[in-house]
Coordinates of C-alpha atoms in Angstrom, one line a residue:
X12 CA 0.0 0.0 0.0
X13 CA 1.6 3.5 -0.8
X14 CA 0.3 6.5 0.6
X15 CA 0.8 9.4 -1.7
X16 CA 1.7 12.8 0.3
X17 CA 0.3 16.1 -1.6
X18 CA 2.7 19.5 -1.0
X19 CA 0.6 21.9 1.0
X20 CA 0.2 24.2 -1.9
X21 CA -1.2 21.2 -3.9
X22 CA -3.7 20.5 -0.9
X23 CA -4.7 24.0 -0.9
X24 CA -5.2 24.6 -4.9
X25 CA -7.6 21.1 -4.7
X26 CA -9.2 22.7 -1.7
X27 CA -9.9 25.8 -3.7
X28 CA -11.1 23.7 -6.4
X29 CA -13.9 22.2 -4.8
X30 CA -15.0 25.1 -2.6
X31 CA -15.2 26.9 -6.3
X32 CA -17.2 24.3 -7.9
X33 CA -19.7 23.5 -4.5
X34 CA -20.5 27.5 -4.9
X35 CA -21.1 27.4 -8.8
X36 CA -23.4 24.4 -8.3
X37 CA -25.0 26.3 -5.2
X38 CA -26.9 28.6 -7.0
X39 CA -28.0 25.9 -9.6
X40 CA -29.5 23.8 -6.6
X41 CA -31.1 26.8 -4.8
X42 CA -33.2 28.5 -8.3
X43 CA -33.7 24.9 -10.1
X44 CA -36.7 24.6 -8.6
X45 CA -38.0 28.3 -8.3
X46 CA -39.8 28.0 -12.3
X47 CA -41.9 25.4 -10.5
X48 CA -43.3 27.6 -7.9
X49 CA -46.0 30.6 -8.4
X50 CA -46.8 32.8 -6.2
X51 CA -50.0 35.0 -6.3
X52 CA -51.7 37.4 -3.9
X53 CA -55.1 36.8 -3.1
X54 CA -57.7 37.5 -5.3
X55 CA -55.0 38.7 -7.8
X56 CA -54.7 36.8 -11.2
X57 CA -51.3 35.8 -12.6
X58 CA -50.8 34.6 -16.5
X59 CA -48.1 31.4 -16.8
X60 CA -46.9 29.7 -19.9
X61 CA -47.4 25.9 -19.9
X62 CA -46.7 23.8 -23.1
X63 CA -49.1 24.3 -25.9
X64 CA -50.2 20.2 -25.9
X65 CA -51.8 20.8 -22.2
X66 CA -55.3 20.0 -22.9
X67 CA -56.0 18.9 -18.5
X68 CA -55.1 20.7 -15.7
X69 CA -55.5 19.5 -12.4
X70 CA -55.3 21.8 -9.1
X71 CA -54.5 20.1 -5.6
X72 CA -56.7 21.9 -3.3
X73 CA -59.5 24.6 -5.6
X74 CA -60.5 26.4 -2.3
X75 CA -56.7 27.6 -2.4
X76 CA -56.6 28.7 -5.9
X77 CA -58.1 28.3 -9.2
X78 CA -56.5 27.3 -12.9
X79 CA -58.0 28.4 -16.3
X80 CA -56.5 27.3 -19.2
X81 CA -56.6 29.6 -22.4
X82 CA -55.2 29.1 -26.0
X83 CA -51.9 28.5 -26.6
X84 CA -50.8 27.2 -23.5
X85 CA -51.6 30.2 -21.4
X86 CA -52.7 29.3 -17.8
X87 CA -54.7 32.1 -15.6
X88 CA -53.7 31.5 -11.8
X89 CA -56.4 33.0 -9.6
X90 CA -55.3 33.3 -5.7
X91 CA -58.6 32.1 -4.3
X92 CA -57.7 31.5 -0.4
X93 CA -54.4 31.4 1.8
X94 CA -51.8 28.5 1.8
X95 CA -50.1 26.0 -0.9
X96 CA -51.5 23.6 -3.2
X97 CA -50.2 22.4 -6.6
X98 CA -50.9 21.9 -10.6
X99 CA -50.3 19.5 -12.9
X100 CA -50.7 19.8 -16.5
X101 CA -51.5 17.2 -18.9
X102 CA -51.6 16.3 -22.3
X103 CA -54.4 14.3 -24.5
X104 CA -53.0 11.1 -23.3
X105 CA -52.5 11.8 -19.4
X106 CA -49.0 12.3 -20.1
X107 CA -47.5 14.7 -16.9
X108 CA -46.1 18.0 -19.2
X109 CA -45.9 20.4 -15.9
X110 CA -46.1 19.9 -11.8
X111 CA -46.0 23.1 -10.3
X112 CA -46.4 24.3 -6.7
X113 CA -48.8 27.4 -6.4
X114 CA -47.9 29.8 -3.4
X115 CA -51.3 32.1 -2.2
X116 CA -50.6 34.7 0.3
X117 CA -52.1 37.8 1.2
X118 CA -51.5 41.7 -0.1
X119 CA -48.9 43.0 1.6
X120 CA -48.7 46.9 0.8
X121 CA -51.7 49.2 0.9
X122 CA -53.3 47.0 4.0
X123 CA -54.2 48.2 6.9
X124 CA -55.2 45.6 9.6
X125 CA -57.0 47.1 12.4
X126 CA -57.8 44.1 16.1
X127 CA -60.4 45.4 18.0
X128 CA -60.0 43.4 21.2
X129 CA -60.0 39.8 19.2
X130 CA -61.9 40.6 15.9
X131 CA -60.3 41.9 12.6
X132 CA -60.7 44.4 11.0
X133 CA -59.1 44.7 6.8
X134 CA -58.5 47.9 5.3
X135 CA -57.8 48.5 1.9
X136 CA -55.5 52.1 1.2
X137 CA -55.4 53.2 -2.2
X138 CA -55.2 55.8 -1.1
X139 CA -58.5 56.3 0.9
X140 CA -59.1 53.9 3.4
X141 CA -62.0 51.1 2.8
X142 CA -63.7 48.6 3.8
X143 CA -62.0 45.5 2.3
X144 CA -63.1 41.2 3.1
X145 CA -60.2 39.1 4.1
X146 CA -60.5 36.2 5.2
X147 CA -60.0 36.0 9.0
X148 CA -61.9 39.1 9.7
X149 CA -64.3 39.4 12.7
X150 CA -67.6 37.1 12.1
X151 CA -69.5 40.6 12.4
X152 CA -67.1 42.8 9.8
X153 CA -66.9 40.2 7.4
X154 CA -70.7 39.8 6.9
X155 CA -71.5 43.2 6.9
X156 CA -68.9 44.2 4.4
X157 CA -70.1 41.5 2.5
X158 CA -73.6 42.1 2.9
X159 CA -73.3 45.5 1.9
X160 CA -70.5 44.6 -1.0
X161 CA -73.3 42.0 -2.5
X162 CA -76.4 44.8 -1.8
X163 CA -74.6 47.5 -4.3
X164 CA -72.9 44.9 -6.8
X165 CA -77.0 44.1 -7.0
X166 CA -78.0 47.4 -7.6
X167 CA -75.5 48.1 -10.4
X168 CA -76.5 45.0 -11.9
X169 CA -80.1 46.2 -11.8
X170 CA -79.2 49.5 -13.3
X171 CA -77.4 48.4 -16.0
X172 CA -79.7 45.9 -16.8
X173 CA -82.4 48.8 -17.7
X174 CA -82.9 49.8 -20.8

């Protein structure tokens, strides 16, 4: 058995060379998998590109978010509630083209939360201050928003219904 001794400039320059190559397959290993996330707000709408052949798409959990496929491979992503569920997309033949992970989370600029003892309150500031429904608001705030959200949706409907 022979036992080869390296000079310690040779140990070094092998060092080097690994601690080189470990940090330019780093970044590789870190962003590989960042295509096959989307993130979207809630209720916000993002527009991905999937291969044209998708014909089926599949969402994990709909309460979380919703997928519409258009022409040409264009996917609408519609944040729908809060957490992570995921997509596939498949051809004619159930062949897997696309598995991605879809990331829902809430606005974060131009909100203002407002706890009154327990209950929440959602406020949305663009730049005047209004009455917005998120879910996890106070029982009471989030049906009276609501209510009064559905009452004048109702009445523009009605008006612009009228000849």
């Amino acid at each position: 058995m022979s036992i080869q001794v390296l000079p310690r400039r040779a140990k070094g320059s092998v060092a080097l060379r690994f601690l080189v190559a470990g940090f330019l397959m780093f970044p590789m290993a870190t962003f590989a998998g960042t295509d096959d996330m989307v993130a979207v707000v809630v209720d916000q709408a993002k527009v991905i590109k999937l291969p044209e052949k998708v014909s089926t798409i599949v969402v994990g959990n709909p309460l979380i978010a919703d997928v519409t496929l258009q022409p040409g491979g264009m996917v609408v992503v519609t944040g729908k509630g809060y957490g992570s569920t995921n997509m596939i997309a498949m051809d004619r033949s159930g062949a897997v083209l696309a598995n991605r992970s879809i990331q829902v989370e809430g606005p974060m600029d131009k909100m203002v939360t407002v706890y009154r003892g327990l209950e929440r309150e959602s406020y949305s500031c663009t730049p005047v201050c209004e009455r917005r429904v998120t879910l996890g608001d106070g029982r009471a705030y989030f049906d009276a928003t609501l209510g009064q959200t559905n009452i004048l949706n109702a009445q523009a409907s009605a008006a612009g219904a009228k000849p």
